[in-house]
PDB file of C-alpha atoms in Angstrom:
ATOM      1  CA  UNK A  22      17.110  69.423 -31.144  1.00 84.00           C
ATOM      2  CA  UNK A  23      20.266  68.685 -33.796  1.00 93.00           C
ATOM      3  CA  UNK A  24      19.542  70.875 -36.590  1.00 95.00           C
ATOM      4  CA  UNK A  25      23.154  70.746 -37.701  1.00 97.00           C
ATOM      5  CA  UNK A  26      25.031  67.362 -36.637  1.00 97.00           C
ATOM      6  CA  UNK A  27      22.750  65.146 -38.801  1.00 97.00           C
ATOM      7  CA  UNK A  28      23.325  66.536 -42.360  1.00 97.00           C
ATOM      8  CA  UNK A  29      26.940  67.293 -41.688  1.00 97.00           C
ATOM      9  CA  UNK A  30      26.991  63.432 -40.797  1.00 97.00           C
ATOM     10  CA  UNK A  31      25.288  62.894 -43.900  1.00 97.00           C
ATOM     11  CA  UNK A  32      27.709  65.140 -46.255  1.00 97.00           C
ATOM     12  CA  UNK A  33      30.248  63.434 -44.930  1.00 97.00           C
ATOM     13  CA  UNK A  34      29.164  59.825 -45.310  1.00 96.00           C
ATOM     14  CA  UNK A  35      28.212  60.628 -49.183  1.00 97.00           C
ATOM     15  CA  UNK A  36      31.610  62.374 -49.411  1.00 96.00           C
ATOM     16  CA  UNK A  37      32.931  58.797 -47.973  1.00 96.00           C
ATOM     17  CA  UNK A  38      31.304  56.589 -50.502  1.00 97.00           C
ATOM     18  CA  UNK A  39      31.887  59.126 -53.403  1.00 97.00           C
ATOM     19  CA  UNK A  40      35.927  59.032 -52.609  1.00 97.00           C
ATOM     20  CA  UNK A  41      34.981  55.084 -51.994  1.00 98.00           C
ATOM     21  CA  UNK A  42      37.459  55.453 -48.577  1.00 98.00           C
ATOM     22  CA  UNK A  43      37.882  52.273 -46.529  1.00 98.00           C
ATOM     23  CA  UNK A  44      36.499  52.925 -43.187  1.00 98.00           C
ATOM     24  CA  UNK A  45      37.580  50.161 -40.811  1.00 98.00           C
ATOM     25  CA  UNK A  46      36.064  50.844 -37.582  1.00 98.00           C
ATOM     26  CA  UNK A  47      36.631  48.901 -34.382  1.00 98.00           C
ATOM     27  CA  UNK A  48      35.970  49.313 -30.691  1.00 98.00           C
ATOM     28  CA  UNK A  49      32.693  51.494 -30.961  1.00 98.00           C
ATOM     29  CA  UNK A  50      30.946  49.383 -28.348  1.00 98.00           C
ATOM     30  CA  UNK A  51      33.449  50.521 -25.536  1.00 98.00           C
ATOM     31  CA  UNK A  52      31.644  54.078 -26.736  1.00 98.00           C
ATOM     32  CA  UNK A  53      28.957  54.338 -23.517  1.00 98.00           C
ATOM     33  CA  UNK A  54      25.081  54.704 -25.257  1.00 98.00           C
ATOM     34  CA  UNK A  55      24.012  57.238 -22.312  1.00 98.00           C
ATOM     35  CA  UNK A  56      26.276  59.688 -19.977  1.00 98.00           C
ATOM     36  CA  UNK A  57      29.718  61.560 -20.174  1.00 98.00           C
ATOM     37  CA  UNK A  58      32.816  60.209 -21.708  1.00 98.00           C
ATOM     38  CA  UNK A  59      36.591  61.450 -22.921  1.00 98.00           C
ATOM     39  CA  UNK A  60      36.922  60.438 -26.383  1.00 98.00           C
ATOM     40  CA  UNK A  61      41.151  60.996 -26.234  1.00 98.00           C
ATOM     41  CA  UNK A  62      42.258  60.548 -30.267  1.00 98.00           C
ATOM     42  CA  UNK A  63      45.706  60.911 -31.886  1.00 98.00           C
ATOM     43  CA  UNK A  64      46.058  63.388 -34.280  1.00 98.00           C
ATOM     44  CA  UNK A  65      47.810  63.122 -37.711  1.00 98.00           C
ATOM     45  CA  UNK A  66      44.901  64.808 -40.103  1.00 98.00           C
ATOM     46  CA  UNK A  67      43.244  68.144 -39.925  1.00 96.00           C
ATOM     47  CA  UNK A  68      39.910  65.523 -40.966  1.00 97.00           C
ATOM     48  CA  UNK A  69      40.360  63.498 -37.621  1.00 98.00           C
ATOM     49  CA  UNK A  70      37.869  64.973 -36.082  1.00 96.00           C
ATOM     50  CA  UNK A  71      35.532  63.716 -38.642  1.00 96.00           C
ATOM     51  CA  UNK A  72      36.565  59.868 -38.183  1.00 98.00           C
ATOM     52  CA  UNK A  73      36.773  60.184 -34.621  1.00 98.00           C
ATOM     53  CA  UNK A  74      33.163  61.103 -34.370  1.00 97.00           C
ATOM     54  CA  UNK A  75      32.448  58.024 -36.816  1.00 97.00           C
ATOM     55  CA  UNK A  76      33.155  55.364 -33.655  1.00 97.00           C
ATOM     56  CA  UNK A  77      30.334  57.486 -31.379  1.00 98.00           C
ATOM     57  CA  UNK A  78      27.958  56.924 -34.167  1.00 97.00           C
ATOM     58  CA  UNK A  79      26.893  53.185 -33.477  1.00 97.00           C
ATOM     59  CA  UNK A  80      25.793  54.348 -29.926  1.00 97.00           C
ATOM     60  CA  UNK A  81      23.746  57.044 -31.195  1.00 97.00           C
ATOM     61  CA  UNK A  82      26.397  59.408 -30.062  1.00 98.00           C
ATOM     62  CA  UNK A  83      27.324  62.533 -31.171  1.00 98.00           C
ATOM     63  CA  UNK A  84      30.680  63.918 -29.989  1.00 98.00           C
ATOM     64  CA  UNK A  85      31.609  67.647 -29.209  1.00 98.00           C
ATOM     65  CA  UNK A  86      34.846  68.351 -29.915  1.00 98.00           C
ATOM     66  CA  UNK A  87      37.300  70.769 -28.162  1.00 97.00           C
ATOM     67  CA  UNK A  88      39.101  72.715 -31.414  1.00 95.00           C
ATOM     68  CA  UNK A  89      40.935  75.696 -31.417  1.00 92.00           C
ATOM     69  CA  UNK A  90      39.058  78.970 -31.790  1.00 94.00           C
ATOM     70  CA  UNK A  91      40.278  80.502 -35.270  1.00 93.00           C
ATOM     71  CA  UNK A  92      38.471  77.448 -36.941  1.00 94.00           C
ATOM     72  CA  UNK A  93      35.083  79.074 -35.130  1.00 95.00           C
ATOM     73  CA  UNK A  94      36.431  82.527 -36.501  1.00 94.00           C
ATOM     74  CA  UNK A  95      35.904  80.843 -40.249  1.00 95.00           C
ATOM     75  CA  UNK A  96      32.969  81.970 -42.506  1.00 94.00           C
ATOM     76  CA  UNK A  97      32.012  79.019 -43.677  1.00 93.00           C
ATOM     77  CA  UNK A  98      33.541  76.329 -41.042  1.00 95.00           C
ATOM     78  CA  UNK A  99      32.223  78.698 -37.748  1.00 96.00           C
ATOM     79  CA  UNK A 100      28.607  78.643 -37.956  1.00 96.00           C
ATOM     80  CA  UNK A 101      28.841  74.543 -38.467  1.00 96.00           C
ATOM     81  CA  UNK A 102      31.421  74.400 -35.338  1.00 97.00           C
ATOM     82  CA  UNK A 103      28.997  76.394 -33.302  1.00 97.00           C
ATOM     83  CA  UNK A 104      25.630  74.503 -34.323  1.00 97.00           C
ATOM     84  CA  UNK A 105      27.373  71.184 -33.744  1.00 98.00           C
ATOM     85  CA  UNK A 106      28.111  72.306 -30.334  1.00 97.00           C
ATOM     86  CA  UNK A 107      32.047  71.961 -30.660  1.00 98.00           C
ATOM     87  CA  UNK A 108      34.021  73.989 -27.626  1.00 98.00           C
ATOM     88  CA  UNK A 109      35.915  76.775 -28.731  1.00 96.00           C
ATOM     89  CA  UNK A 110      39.199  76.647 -27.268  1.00 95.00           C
ATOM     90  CA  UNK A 111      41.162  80.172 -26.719  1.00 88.00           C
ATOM     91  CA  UNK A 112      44.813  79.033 -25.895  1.00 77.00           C
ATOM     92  CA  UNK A 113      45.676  82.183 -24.067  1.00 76.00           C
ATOM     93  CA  UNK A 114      42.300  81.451 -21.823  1.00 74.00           C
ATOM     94  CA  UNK A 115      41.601  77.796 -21.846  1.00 80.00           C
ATOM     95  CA  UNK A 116      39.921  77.669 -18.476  1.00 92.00           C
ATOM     96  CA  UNK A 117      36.690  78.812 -19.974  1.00 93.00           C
ATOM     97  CA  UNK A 118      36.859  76.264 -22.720  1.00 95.00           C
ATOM     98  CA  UNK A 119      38.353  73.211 -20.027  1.00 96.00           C
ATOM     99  CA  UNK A 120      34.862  74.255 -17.340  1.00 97.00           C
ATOM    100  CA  UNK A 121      32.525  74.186 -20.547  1.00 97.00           C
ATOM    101  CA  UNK A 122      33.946  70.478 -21.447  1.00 98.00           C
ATOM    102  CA  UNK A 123      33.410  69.614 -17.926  1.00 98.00           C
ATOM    103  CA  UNK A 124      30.073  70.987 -17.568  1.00 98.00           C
ATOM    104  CA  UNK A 125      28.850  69.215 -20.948  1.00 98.00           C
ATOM    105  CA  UNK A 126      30.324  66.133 -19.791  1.00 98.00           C
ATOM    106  CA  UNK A 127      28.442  66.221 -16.287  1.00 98.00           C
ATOM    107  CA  UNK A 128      25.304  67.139 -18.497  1.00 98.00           C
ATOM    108  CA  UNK A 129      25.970  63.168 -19.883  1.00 98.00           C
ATOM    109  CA  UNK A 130      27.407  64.312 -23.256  1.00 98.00           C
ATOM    110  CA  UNK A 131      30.539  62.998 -25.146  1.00 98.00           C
ATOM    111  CA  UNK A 132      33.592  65.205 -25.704  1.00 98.00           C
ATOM    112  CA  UNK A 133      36.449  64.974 -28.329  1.00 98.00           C
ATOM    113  CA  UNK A 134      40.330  66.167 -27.624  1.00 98.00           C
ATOM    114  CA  UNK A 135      43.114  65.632 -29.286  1.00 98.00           C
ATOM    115  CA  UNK A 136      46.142  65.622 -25.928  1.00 97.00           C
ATOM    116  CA  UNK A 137      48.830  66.228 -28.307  1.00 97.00           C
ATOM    117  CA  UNK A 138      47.082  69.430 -29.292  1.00 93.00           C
ATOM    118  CA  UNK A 139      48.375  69.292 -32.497  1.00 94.00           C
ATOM    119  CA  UNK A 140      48.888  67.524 -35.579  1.00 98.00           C
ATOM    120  CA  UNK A 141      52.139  64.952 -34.542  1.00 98.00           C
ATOM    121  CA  UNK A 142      54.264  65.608 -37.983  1.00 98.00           C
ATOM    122  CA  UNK A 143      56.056  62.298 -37.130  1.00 98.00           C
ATOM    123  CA  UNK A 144      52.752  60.157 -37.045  1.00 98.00           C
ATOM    124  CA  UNK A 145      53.907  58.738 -33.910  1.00 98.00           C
ATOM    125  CA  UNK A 146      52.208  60.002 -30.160  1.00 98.00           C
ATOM    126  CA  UNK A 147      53.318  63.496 -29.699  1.00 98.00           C
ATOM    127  CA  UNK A 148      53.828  64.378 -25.143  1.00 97.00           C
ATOM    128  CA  UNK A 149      50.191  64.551 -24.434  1.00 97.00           C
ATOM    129  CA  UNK A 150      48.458  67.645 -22.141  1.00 93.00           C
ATOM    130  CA  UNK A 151      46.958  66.304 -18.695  1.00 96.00           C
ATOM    131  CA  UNK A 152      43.711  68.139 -19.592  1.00 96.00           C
ATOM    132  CA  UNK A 153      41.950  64.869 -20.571  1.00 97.00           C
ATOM    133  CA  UNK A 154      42.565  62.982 -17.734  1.00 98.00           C
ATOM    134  CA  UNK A 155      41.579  66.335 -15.401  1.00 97.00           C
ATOM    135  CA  UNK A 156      38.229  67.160 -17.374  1.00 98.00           C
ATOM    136  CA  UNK A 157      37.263  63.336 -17.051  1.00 98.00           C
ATOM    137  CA  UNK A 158      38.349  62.955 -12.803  1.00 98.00           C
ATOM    138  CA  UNK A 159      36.286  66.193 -12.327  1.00 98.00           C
ATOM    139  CA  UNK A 160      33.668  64.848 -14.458  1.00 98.00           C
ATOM    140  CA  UNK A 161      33.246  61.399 -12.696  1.00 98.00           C
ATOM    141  CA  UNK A 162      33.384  60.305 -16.579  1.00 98.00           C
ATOM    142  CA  UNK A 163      35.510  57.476 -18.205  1.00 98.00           C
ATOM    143  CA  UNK A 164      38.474  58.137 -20.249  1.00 98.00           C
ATOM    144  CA  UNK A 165      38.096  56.363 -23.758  1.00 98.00           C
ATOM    145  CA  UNK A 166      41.982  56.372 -25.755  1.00 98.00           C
ATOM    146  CA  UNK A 167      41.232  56.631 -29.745  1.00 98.00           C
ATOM    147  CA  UNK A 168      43.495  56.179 -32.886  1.00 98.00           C
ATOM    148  CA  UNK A 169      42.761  57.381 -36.445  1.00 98.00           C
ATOM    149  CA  UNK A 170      45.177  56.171 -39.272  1.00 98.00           C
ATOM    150  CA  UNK A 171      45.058  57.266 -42.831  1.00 98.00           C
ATOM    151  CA  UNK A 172      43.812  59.979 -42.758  1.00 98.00           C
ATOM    152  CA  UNK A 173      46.926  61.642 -43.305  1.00 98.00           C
ATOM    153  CA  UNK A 174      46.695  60.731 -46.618  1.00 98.00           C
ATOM    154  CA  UNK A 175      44.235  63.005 -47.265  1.00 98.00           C
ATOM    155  CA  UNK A 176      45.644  66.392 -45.443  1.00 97.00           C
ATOM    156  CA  UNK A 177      48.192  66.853 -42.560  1.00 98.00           C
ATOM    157  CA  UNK A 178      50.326  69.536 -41.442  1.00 97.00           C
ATOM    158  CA  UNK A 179      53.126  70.530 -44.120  1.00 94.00           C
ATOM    159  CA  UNK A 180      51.823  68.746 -47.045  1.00 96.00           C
ATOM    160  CA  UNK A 181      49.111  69.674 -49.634  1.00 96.00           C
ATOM    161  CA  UNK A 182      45.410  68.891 -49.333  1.00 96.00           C
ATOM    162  CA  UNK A 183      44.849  65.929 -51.266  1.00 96.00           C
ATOM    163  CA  UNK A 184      40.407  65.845 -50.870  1.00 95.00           C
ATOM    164  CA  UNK A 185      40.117  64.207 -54.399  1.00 95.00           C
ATOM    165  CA  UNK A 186      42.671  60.709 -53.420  1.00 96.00           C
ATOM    166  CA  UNK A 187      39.985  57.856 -53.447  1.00 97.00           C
ATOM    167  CA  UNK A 188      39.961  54.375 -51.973  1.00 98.00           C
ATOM    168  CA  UNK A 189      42.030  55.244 -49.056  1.00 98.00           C
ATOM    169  CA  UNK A 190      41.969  53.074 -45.950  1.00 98.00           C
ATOM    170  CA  UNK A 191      41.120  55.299 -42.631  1.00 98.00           C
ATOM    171  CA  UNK A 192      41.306  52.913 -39.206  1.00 98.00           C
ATOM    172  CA  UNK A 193      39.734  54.227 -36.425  1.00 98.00           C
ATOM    173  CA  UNK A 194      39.858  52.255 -32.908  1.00 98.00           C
ATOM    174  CA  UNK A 195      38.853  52.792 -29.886  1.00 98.00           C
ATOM    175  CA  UNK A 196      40.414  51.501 -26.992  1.00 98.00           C
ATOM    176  CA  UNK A 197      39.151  50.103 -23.572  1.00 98.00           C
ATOM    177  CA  UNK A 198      38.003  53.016 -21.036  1.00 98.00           C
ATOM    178  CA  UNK A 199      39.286  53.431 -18.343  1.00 97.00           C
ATOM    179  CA  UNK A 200      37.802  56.040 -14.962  1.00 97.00           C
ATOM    180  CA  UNK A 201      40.418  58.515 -13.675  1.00 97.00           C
ATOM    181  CA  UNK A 202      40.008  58.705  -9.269  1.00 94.00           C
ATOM    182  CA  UNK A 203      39.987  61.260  -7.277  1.00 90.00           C
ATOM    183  CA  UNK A 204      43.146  60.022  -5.201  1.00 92.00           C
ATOM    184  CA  UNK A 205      44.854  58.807  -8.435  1.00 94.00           C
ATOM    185  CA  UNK A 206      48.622  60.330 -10.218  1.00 96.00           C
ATOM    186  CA  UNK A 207      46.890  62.329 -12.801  1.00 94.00           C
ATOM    187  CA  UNK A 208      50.412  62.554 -14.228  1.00 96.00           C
ATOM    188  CA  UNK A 209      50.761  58.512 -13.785  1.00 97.00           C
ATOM    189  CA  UNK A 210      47.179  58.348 -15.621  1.00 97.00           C
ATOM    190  CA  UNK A 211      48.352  60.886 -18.176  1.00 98.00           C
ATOM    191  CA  UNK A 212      51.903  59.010 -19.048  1.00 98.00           C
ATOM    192  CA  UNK A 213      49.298  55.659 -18.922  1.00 98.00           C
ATOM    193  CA  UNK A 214      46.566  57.413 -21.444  1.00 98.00           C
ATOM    194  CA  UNK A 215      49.582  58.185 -24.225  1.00 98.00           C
ATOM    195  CA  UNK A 216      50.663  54.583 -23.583  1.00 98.00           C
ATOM    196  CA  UNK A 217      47.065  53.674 -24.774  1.00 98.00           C
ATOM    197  CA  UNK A 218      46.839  55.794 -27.654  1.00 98.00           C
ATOM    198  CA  UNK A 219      50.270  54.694 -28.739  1.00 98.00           C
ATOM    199  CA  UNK A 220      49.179  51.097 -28.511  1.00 98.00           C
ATOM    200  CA  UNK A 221      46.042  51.531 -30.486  1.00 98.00           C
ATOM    201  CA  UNK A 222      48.363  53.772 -33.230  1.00 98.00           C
ATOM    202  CA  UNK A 223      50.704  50.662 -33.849  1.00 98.00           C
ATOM    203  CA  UNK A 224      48.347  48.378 -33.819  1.00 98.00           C
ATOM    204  CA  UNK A 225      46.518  50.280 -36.578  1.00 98.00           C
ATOM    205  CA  UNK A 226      49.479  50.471 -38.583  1.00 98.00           C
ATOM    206  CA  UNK A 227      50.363  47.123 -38.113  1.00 97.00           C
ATOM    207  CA  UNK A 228      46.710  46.220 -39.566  1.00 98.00           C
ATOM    208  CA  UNK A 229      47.089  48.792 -42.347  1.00 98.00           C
ATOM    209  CA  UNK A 230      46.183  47.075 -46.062  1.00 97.00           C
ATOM    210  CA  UNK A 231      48.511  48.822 -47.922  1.00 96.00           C
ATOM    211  CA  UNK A 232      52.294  48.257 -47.114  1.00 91.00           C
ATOM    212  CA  UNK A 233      54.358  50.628 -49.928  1.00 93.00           C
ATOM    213  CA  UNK A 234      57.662  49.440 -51.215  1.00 86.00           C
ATOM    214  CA  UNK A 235      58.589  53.430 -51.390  1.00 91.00           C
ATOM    215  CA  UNK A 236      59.387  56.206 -48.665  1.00 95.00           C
ATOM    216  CA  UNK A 237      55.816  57.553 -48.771  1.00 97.00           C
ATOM    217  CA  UNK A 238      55.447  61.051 -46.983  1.00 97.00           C
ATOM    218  CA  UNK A 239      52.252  59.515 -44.939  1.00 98.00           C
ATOM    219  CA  UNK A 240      54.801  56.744 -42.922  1.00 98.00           C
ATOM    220  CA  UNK A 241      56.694  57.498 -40.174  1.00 97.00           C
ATOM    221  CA  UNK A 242      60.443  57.016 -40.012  1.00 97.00           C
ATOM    222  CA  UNK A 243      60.551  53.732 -38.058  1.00 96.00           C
ATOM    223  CA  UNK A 244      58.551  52.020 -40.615  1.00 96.00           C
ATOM    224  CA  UNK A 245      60.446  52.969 -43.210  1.00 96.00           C
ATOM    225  CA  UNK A 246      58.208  56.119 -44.568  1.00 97.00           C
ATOM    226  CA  UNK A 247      60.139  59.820 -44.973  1.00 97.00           C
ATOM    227  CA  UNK A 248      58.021  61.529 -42.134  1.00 98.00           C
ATOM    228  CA  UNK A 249      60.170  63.076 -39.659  1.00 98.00           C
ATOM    229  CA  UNK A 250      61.581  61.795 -36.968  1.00 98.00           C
ATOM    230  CA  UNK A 251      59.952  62.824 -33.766  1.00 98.00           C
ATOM    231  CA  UNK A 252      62.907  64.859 -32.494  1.00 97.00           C
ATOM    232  CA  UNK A 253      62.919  66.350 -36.505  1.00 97.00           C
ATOM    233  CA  UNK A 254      58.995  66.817 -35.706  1.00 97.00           C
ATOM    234  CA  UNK A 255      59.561  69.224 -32.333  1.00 96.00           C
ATOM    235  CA  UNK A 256      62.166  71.120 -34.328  1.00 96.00           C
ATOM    236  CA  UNK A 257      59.792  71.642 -37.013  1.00 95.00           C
ATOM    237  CA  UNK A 258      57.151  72.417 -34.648  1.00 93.00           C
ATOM    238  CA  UNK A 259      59.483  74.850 -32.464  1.00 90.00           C
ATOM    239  CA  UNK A 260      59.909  77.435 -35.435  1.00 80.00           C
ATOM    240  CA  UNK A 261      57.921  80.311 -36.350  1.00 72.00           C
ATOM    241  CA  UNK A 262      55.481  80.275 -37.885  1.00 63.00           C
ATOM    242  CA  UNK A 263      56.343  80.724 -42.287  1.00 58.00           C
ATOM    243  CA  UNK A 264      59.893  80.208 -41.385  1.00 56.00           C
ATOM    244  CA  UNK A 265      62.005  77.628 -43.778  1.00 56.00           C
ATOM    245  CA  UNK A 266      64.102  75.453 -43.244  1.00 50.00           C
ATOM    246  CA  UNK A 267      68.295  76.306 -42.861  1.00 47.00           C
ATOM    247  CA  UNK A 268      70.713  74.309 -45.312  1.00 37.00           C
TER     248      UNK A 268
END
């Protein structure tokens, strides 16, 4: 029994309508109604996870995502994590985590992962892991490439939380799945799934409602926004931790 999906679902649906965001969803029919499936998203917002999960919803489907393990070490955000069934993933030991995803795939639930496994600072498709494709082969489950855009608006990496911004437009698509073999290129299918996923991303920012004369921080360099550039991005991400930047 859900004792702790369904009301988070509901706090964050009247969260939705009180910040009156513009959910545009599309592509939640390729989301199967019964057995195992690889939701693979983008990932530009520390809230993804929460609009991901939106395009499962018209199935009846609630997904468990794979998130990293200090979120599970939170007071407040652990106990949810845990009764929602999300997979704690320890990035020193990620074969436990990686057999649990299978194993609640095979048991005919849906699973969440971001590939890029972590927030892309340049809003364009970070070099995605293999571990989607893998889990999904082993699995005998379809792969199902994802988008979310807009919802960097509202808090990414590097910038202020900004919870209180209303009438934002989120997209969220979901692409057509596709069923990794056992005699396929998991590398090929890899290199093919961020092809997807990048696909879906410019699309969605090709549909996006708002088009701002100014650099905004929330558009990416090649569309004219002050984002990073991807190879500004990895340089970013490659120093430590509370480091600045050198002038």
């Amino acid at each position: 029994m859900e004792l702790v999906y369904p009301p988070v679902i509901a706090a964050c649906k009247t969260m939705f309508r009180v910040l009156d965001l513009k959910l545009d969803v599309r592509g939640a029919e390729h989301i199967p109604a019964s057995g195992g499936a690889v939701l693979a998203c983008t990932h530009v917002s520390y809230l993804d996870f929460i609009f991901c999960g939106l395009a499962g919803l018209p199935s009846g489907r609630k997904t468990r995502f794979m998130a990293k393990e200090q979120i599970f070490r939170n007071r407040i955000a652990g106990p949810l994590m845990r009764g929602m069934r999300h997979i704690s993933v320890d990035r020193a030991a990620g074969q436990a985590s990686y057999q649990e995803a299978v194993a609640k795939l095979r048991a005919g639930e849906v699973v969440g992962v971001f590939p890029e496994a972590t927030i892309s600072r340049s809003f364009t498709v970070k070099p995605i892991k293999t571990g989607a494709v893998r889990m999904a082969e082993e699995a005998g489950v379809p792969v199902i490439p994802m988008t979310v855009w807009g919802s960097q608006r509202l808090w990414t990496k590097g910038r202020p939380k900004n919870l209180t911004q209303r009438h934002v437009p989120v997209l969220i698509r979901a692409g057509d799945p596709f069923h990794p073999g056992k005699d396929d290129d998991l590398e090929a299918l890899t290199a093919d799934l961020r092809e997807r996923m990048s696909a879906l991303l410019d699309q969605a920012q090709a549909d996006y409602p708002e088009k701002p004369a100014t650099k905004e921080f929330w558009l990416p360099a090649h569309l004219g926004g002050s984002a990073p550039t991807p190879e500004e991005a990895a340089a970013l991400d490659e120093r430590p931790r509370g480091s600045k930047p050198t002038t």
